[in-house]
Amino acid sequence: MATKLSADVLGNIDHKPPKQGWMDTKPEFLPGTYLYPVNPESLKAIGAPGAREWNPTESDWKLPADWQGTIKAGIKDRLNRFRSFKLFMDICVRCGACADKCHFFIGTGDPKNMPVLRAELLRSVYRQDFTALGKVFKKMAGGRPLTEEVIKEWFYYFFQCTECRRCSLFCPYGIDTAEITIIARELLNLIGCQIDWIGTPVANCNRTGNHLGLQPHTYKENVEYLLDDIEEYAGVRIEPSFNRKGAEILFVTPSGDVFAEPGIFTFMGYLMLFEHIGLDYTWSTYASEGGNFGFFTSHETMRKLNRKMYAEAERLGVKWILGGECGHMWRVVNQYMDTLNGPATFLEKPKSPITGTVFDNAASTKMVHITEFTADLIKNNKLKLDPSRNDHLKVTFHDSCNVARGMGMFEEPRYVLQNVCNNFYEMPPQTTREQTFCCGSGSGLNAGEYLEMRLRGGLPRANAVKAVHEEHGVNMLSCVCAIDRAVFPALMDFWVPGVAVAGVSELVANALVMDGENEREYNLRGEEIPTAGDDDAGEEE
Ligand code: SF4
Ligand code: SF4
């Protein structure tokens, strides 16, 4: 399946299981379906174990001495620390309600991408070594020994799960396979079986504060380029502040927003919004990454990278934090932070200085999502908007898994979009809000070498976009996650050509009527804005 992927695959995925049992079916490490191993220097940089050169396609993975003892001790430790892990190992009744809910199963037809069987990859080892029944009856009780073949299978399939939690929504027992994947990846990490697209960003975030490893002055210079573009297209010169002590608010966003299209347009949107309302804020060139790659590594690394944003807020003496359009930053902040680092008691409960709204939902985290902040501004008539500037766009919205299922934000982005765009269309309801389908490249899987698997994993999402593209002529997929913005352009080009990708804040900025602006002929991408009378207004791009 590695070399022949084409759009025809849409209706031709074989979902029949192989004839032999799953324990006897081994993964094939074909190009496009597995991820490259981590650079050993990245592991050494953060003191992670198992740093070495190795290659998944070779038979010898050069596992560290006593790797089995390390893994078993790791399982024992986590069974003691995480009650959910113990429960999820014990209570599955194999009802199959989750089986067809995973985008990777839908896009590959591989039974081991059924959430129930993905969990079984780890559960079988748990059963053999940690339950009385398994110790006695072994394979008859669903157990199997921990071999190097099992480690290879874990590596292959636990990096074919984006930790999106869609399956958990359908499990009558609430089993969260994403949590099982998190633990499995932690175990793999104990023996250096990490992937480079996670391990190197983690080392970079630890060293310079962002996943690209950019130095503070480079970060600042890039922002300055974007200021020039804003001036060219909107006629407004903006002077943001960096690392300014005493600012009211610290703004943190994924570094992808600063360096790559289409994220940079979202970033320009933040700048224009803040200028428009006269916000007293600052950027940090040290906590310059909202995304938390530690989330895909270990709880300890997640904790460390989460802490840096708050340490910077404390150093700068701000009152609270405003956060940009990011996925995993928000899941970590909303689901894990209070038990990792504890409530941020040194900050104030966020209150909008423009509307006076107090964000009670952020009472513990002290961090407000840019979309809820913007929705509140619109609700209180604080923005001058001309939505007709987006009339050439027919917009749909992708609920990012981490923001939607992870933090429960469904309505705010829709409210914002319906105020800045006149043409908004929902994808089918079984693919939105809680039931949203993953982009297929989350949780650190957005690597170039993994494109085939990403396209397969993204098929269900793309299929829903295709439905509104064909029915309503949708030509813009909006989202509030930097990984989504990075992933979707390739996914749309492949599955639904003619659909572009934008952050919600970009569409807000297009509609924003700013003091002193020129007559807007161009949007933030430098594209001419069709006027109402143009023949091509409303046409696809
Ligand atoms: S968490 Fe998402 S990717 Fe992982 S098994 Fe469940 S549905 Fe599939
Ligand atoms: S839905 Fe839950 S109980 Fe049923 S097979 Fe899946 S994980 Fe097991």
Coordinates of C-alpha atoms and ligand atoms in Angstrom, one line a residue, residues 88 91-99 115-117 119 123 167-168 170-177 180, ligand 2:
F88 CA -8.7 0.3 31.1
I91 CA -12.7 -3.7 32.0
C92 CA -13.0 -4.0 28.3
V93 CA -15.7 -6.5 27.3
R94 CA -14.9 -6.6 23.6
C95 CA -18.3 -5.3 22.6
G96 CA -16.7 -3.7 19.5
A97 CA -18.6 -0.4 19.8
C98 CA -15.3 1.4 19.3
A99 CA -14.0 -0.8 16.4
P115 CA -9.1 0.8 19.2
V116 CA -10.1 -2.4 21.0
L117 CA -7.2 -4.3 19.3
A119 CA -5.3 -1.6 23.4
R123 CA -3.2 -5.5 27.4
C167 CA -13.2 6.0 20.2
S168 CA -13.7 6.8 23.9
F170 CA -18.5 5.4 21.9
C171 CA -17.2 3.0 24.5
P172 CA -20.0 2.1 27.0
Y173 CA -17.3 1.9 29.7
G174 CA -15.6 5.1 28.9
I175 CA -12.3 3.3 28.0
D176 CA -10.0 6.0 26.6
T177 CA -7.6 4.4 24.2
I180 CA -3.5 3.7 26.7
Ligands
SF4_2 S1 -16.2 0.0 23.1 FE1 -15.0 -0.1 25.1 S2 -15.6 -2.1 26.0 FE2 -16.3 -2.1 23.8 S3 -14.5 -3.1 22.8 FE3 -14.2 -0.9 22.6 S4 -12.9 -0.4 24.4 FE4 -13.8 -2.5 24.8

